[in-house]
Each structure stands twice: as structure tokens, then as C-alpha cells.
PDB file of C-alpha atoms in Angstrom:
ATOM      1  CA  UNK A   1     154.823  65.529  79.177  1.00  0.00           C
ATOM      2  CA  UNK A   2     156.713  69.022  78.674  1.00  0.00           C
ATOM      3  CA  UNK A   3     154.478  69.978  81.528  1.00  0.00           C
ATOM      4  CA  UNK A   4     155.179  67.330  83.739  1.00  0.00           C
ATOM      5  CA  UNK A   5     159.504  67.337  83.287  1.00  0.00           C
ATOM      6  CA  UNK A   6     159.338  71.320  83.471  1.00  0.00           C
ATOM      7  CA  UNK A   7     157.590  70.947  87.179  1.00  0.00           C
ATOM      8  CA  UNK A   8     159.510  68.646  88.527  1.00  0.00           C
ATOM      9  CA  UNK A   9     162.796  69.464  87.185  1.00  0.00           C
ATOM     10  CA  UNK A  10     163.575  71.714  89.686  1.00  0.00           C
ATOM     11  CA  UNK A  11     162.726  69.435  93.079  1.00  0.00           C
ATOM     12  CA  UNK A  12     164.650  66.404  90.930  1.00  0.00           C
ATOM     13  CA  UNK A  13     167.684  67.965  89.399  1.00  0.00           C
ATOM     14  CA  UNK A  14     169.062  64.671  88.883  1.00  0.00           C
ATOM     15  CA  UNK A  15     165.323  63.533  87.283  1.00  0.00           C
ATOM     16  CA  UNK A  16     165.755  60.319  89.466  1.00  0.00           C
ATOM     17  CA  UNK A  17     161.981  60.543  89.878  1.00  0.00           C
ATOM     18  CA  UNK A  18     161.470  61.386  86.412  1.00  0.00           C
ATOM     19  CA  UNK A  19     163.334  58.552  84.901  1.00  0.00           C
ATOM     20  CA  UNK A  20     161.228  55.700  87.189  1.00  0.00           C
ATOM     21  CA  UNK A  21     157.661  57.730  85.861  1.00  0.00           C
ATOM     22  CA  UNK A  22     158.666  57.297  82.475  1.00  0.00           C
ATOM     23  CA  UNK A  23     159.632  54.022  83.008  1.00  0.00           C
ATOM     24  CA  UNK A  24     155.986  53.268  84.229  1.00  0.00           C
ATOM     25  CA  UNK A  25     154.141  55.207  81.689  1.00  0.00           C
ATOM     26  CA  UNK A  26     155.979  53.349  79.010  1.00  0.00           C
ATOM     27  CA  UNK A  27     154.955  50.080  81.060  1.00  0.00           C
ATOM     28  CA  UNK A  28     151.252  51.426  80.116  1.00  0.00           C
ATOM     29  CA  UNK A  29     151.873  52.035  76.806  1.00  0.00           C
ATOM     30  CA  UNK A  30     152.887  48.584  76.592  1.00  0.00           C
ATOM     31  CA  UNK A  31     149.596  47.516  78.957  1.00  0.00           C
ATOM     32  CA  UNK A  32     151.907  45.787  81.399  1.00  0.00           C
ATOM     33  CA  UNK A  33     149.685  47.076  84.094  1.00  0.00           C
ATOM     34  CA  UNK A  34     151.211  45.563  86.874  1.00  0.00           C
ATOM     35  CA  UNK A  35     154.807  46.184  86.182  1.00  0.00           C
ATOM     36  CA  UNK A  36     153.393  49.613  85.805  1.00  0.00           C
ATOM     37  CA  UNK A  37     151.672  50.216  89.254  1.00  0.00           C
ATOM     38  CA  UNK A  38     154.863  48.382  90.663  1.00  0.00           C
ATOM     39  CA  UNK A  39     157.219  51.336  89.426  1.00  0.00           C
ATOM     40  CA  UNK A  40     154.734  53.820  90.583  1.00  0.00           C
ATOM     41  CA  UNK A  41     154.414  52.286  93.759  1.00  0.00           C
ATOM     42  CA  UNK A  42     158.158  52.400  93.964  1.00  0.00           C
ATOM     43  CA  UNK A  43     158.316  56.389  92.930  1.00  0.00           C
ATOM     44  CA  UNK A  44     155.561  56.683  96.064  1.00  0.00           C
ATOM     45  CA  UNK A  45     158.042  54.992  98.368  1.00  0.00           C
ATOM     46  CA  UNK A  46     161.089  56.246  97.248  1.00  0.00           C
ATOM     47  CA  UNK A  47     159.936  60.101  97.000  1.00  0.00           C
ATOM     48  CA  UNK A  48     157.562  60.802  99.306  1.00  0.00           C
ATOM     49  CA  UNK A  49     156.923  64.168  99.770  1.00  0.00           C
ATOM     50  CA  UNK A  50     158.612  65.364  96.635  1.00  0.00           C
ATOM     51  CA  UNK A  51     156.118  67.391  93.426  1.00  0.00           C
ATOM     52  CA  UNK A  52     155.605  64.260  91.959  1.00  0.00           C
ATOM     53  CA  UNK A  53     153.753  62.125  94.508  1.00  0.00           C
ATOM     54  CA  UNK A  54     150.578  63.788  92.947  1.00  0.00           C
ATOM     55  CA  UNK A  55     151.217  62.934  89.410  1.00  0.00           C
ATOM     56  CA  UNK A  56     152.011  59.026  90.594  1.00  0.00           C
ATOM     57  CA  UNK A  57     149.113  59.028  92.559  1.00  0.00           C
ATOM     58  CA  UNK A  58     146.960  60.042  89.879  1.00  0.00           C
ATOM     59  CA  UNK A  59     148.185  57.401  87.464  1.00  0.00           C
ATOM     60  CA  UNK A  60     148.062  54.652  89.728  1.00  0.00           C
ATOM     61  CA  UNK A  61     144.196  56.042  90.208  1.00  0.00           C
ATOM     62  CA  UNK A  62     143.722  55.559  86.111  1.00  0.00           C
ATOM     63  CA  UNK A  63     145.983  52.253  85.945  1.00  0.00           C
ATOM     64  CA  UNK A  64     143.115  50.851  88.903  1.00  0.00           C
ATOM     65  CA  UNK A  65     140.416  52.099  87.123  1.00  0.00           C
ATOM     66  CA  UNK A  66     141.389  50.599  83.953  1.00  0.00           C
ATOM     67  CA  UNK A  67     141.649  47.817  85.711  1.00  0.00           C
ATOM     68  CA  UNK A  68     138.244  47.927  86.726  1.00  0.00           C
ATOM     69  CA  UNK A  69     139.254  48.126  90.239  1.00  0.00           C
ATOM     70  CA  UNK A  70     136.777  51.038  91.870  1.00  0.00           C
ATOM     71  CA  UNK A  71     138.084  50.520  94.990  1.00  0.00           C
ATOM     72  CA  UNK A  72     141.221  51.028  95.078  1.00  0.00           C
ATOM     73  CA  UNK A  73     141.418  53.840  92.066  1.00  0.00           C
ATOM     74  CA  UNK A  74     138.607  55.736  94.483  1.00  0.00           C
ATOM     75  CA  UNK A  75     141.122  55.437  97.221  1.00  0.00           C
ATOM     76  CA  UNK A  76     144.372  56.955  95.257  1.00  0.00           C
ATOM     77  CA  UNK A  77     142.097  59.863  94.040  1.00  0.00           C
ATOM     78  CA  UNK A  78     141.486  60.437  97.852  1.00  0.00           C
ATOM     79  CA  UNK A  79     144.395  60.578  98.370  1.00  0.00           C
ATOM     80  CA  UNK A  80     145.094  63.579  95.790  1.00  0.00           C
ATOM     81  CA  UNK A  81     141.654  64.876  97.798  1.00  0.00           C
ATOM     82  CA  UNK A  82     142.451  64.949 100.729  1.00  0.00           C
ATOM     83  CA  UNK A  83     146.085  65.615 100.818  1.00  0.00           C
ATOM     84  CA  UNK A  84     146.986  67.523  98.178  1.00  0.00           C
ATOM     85  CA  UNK A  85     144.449  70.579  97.933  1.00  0.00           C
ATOM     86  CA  UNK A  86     146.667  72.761  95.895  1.00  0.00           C
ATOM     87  CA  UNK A  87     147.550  69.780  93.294  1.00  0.00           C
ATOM     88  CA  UNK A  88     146.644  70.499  89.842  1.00  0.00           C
ATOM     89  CA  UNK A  89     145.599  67.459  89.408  1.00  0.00           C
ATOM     90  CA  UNK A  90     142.660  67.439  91.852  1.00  0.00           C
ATOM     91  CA  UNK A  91     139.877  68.624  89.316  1.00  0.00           C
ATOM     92  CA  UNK A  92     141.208  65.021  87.760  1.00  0.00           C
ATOM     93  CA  UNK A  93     140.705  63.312  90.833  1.00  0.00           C
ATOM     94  CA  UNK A  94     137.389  64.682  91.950  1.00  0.00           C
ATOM     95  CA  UNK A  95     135.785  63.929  87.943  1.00  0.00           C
ATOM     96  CA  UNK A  96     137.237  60.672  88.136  1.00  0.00           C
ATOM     97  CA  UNK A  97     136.050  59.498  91.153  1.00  0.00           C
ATOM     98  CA  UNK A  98     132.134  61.218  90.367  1.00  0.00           C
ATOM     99  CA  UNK A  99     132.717  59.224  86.968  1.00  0.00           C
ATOM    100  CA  UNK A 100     133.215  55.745  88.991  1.00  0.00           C
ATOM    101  CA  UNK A 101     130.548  56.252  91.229  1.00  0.00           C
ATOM    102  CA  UNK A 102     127.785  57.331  88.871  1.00  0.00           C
ATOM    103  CA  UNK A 103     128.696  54.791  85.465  1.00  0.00           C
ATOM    104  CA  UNK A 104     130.273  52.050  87.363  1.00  0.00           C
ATOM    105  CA  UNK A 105     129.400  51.867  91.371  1.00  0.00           C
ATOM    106  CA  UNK A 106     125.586  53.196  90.336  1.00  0.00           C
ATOM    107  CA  UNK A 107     125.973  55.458  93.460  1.00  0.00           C
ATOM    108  CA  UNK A 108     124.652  58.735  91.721  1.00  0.00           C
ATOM    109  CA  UNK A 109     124.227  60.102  95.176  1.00  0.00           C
ATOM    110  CA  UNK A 110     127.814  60.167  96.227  1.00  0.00           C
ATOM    111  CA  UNK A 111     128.528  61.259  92.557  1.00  0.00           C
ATOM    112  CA  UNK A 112     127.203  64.752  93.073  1.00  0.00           C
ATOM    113  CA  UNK A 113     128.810  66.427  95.175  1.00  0.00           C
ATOM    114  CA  UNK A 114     132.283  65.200  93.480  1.00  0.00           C
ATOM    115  CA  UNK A 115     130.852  66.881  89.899  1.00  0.00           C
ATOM    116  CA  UNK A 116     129.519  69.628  92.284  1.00  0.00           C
ATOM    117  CA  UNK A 117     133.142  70.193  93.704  1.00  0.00           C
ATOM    118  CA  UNK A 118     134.329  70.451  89.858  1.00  0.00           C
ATOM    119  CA  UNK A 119     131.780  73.085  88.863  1.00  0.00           C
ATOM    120  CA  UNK A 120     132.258  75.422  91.956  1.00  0.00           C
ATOM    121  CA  UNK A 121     136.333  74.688  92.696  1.00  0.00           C
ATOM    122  CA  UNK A 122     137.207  74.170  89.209  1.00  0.00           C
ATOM    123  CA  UNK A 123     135.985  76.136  86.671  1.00  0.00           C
ATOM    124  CA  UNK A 124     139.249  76.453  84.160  1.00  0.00           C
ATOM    125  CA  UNK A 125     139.114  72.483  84.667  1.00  0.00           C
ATOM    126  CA  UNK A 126     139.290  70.401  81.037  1.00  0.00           C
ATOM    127  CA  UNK A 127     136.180  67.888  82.651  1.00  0.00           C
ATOM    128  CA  UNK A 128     133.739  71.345  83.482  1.00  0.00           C
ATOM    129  CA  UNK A 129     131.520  71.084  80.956  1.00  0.00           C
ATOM    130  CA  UNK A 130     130.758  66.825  81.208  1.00  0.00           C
ATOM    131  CA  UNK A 131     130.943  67.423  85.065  1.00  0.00           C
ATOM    132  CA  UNK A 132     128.182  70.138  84.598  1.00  0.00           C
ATOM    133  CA  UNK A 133     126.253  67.773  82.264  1.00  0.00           C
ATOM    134  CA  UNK A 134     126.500  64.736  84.060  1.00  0.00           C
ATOM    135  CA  UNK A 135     125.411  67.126  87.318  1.00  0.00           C
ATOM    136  CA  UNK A 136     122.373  68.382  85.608  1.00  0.00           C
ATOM    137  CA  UNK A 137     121.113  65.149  84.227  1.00  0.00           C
ATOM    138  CA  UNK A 138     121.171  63.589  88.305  1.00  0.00           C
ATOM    139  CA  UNK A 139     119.759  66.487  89.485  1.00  0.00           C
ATOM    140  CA  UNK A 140     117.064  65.944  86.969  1.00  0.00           C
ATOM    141  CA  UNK A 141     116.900  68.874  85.219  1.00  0.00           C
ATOM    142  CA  UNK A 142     114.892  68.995  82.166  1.00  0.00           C
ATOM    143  CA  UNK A 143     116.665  71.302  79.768  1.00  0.00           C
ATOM    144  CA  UNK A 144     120.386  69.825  79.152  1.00  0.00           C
TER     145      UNK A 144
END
């Protein structure tokens, strides 16, 4: 959380943004979901463009994915992708998204390269070491 308010700070002085995230993450805290993604959806709309739209795209990923909603939590975490190469949240977004193809979706294939991007791209990332695991065991190696 220190993290998070020391970032943004700076583009929010007034911590407008801040103050509707919070809001949200305490909406998941209470697991009102929906309340939750409807503030976040609301920070996307209202802020576009500002430091962040990565962070709120991220949690609206993991509120989907709790959820159990593939889909769309594949499509917010292609949207940190694809958009936002410099985010430090992408390592996140690419382990996620390996995660719900190869335990959920059963699409090990489309997994690998996602686990492949965290190994090569990522190496100081918190997920390296399950990415590398999981990315072993569907290549098929032997010795894990």
C-alpha cells in the first residue's frame, strides 16, 4: 500500500484517484465484488491515462478471476500487456493469465509462452520461480 500512495502521489496531488482505489479495495475486503469492480471501473473512466490505470486494471483482472470469470480477467491483464509495457505490474499480468489458461481454461499451450515471457522478461519478478516450475513441468521435463 506504501508503494502504491508513494507512486501515485505525485500525478494525484489531491489523491482523488487514491481515495476511489481505496474505496474499492475495502469493497474487496468486504467481498462486495461488484460494488468493487464498479469503483474501479469508475477510477478507469475518470483517470484515464493517469499512473494508476495499471494498478485498477490489475485488480479488476483478480476481482474477475475470483470471480471465476476467465474471460474477462484474461482481457484486463491484456490490457496491462499490451498497453502498458513498462508497468510494474506486467510480470503480474503475464503469471496470471499463464495461471488461468493452464489450471482453469486447460489450454497449456497458450500457457507457455505467458510463463516463458516471465522467465526471460522478468527475472526479479515475485512469480519466477512457480512460473519456471509450472514451465518445466509442460514442457515435460523430467527433473523438477
Amino acid at each position: 500500500m506504501f508503494l502504491l500512495i508513494n507512486d501515485n502521489t505525485v500525478a494525484d496531488s489531491t489523491r482523488t484517484a487514491l481515495k476511489k482505489f481505496s474505496k474499492g479495495d475495502f469493497y474487496l475486503y468486504q467481498n462486495k465484488n461488484q460494488e468493487a469492480l464498479t469503483q474501479f471501473q469508475q477510477i478507469l473512466k475518470d483517470h484515464k491515462g493517469e499512473e494508476i490505470e495499471d494498478e485498477t486494471i490489475l485488480r479488476i483482472g483478480q476481482t474477475y478471476q475470483e470471480l471465476t470469470d476467465y474471460n474477462n480477467a484474461l482481457s484486463f491483464y491484456q490490457q496491462i500487456i499490451d498497453n502498458h509495457p513498462e508497468s510494474i505490474y506486467r510480470d503480474e499480468a503475464l503469471f496470471f493469465s499463464a495461471e488461468i489458461y493452464n489450471k482453469h481454461l486447460n489450454q497449456p499451450e497458450k500457457a507457455k509462452p505467458l510463463y516463458e515471457a516471465v522467465l526471460f522478461n522478468h527475472q526479479d519478478s515475485i512469480h519466477f520461480v512457480e512460473a519456471r516450475k509450472n514451465f518445466r513441468q509442460l514442457r515435460g521435463d523430467s527433473n523438477l
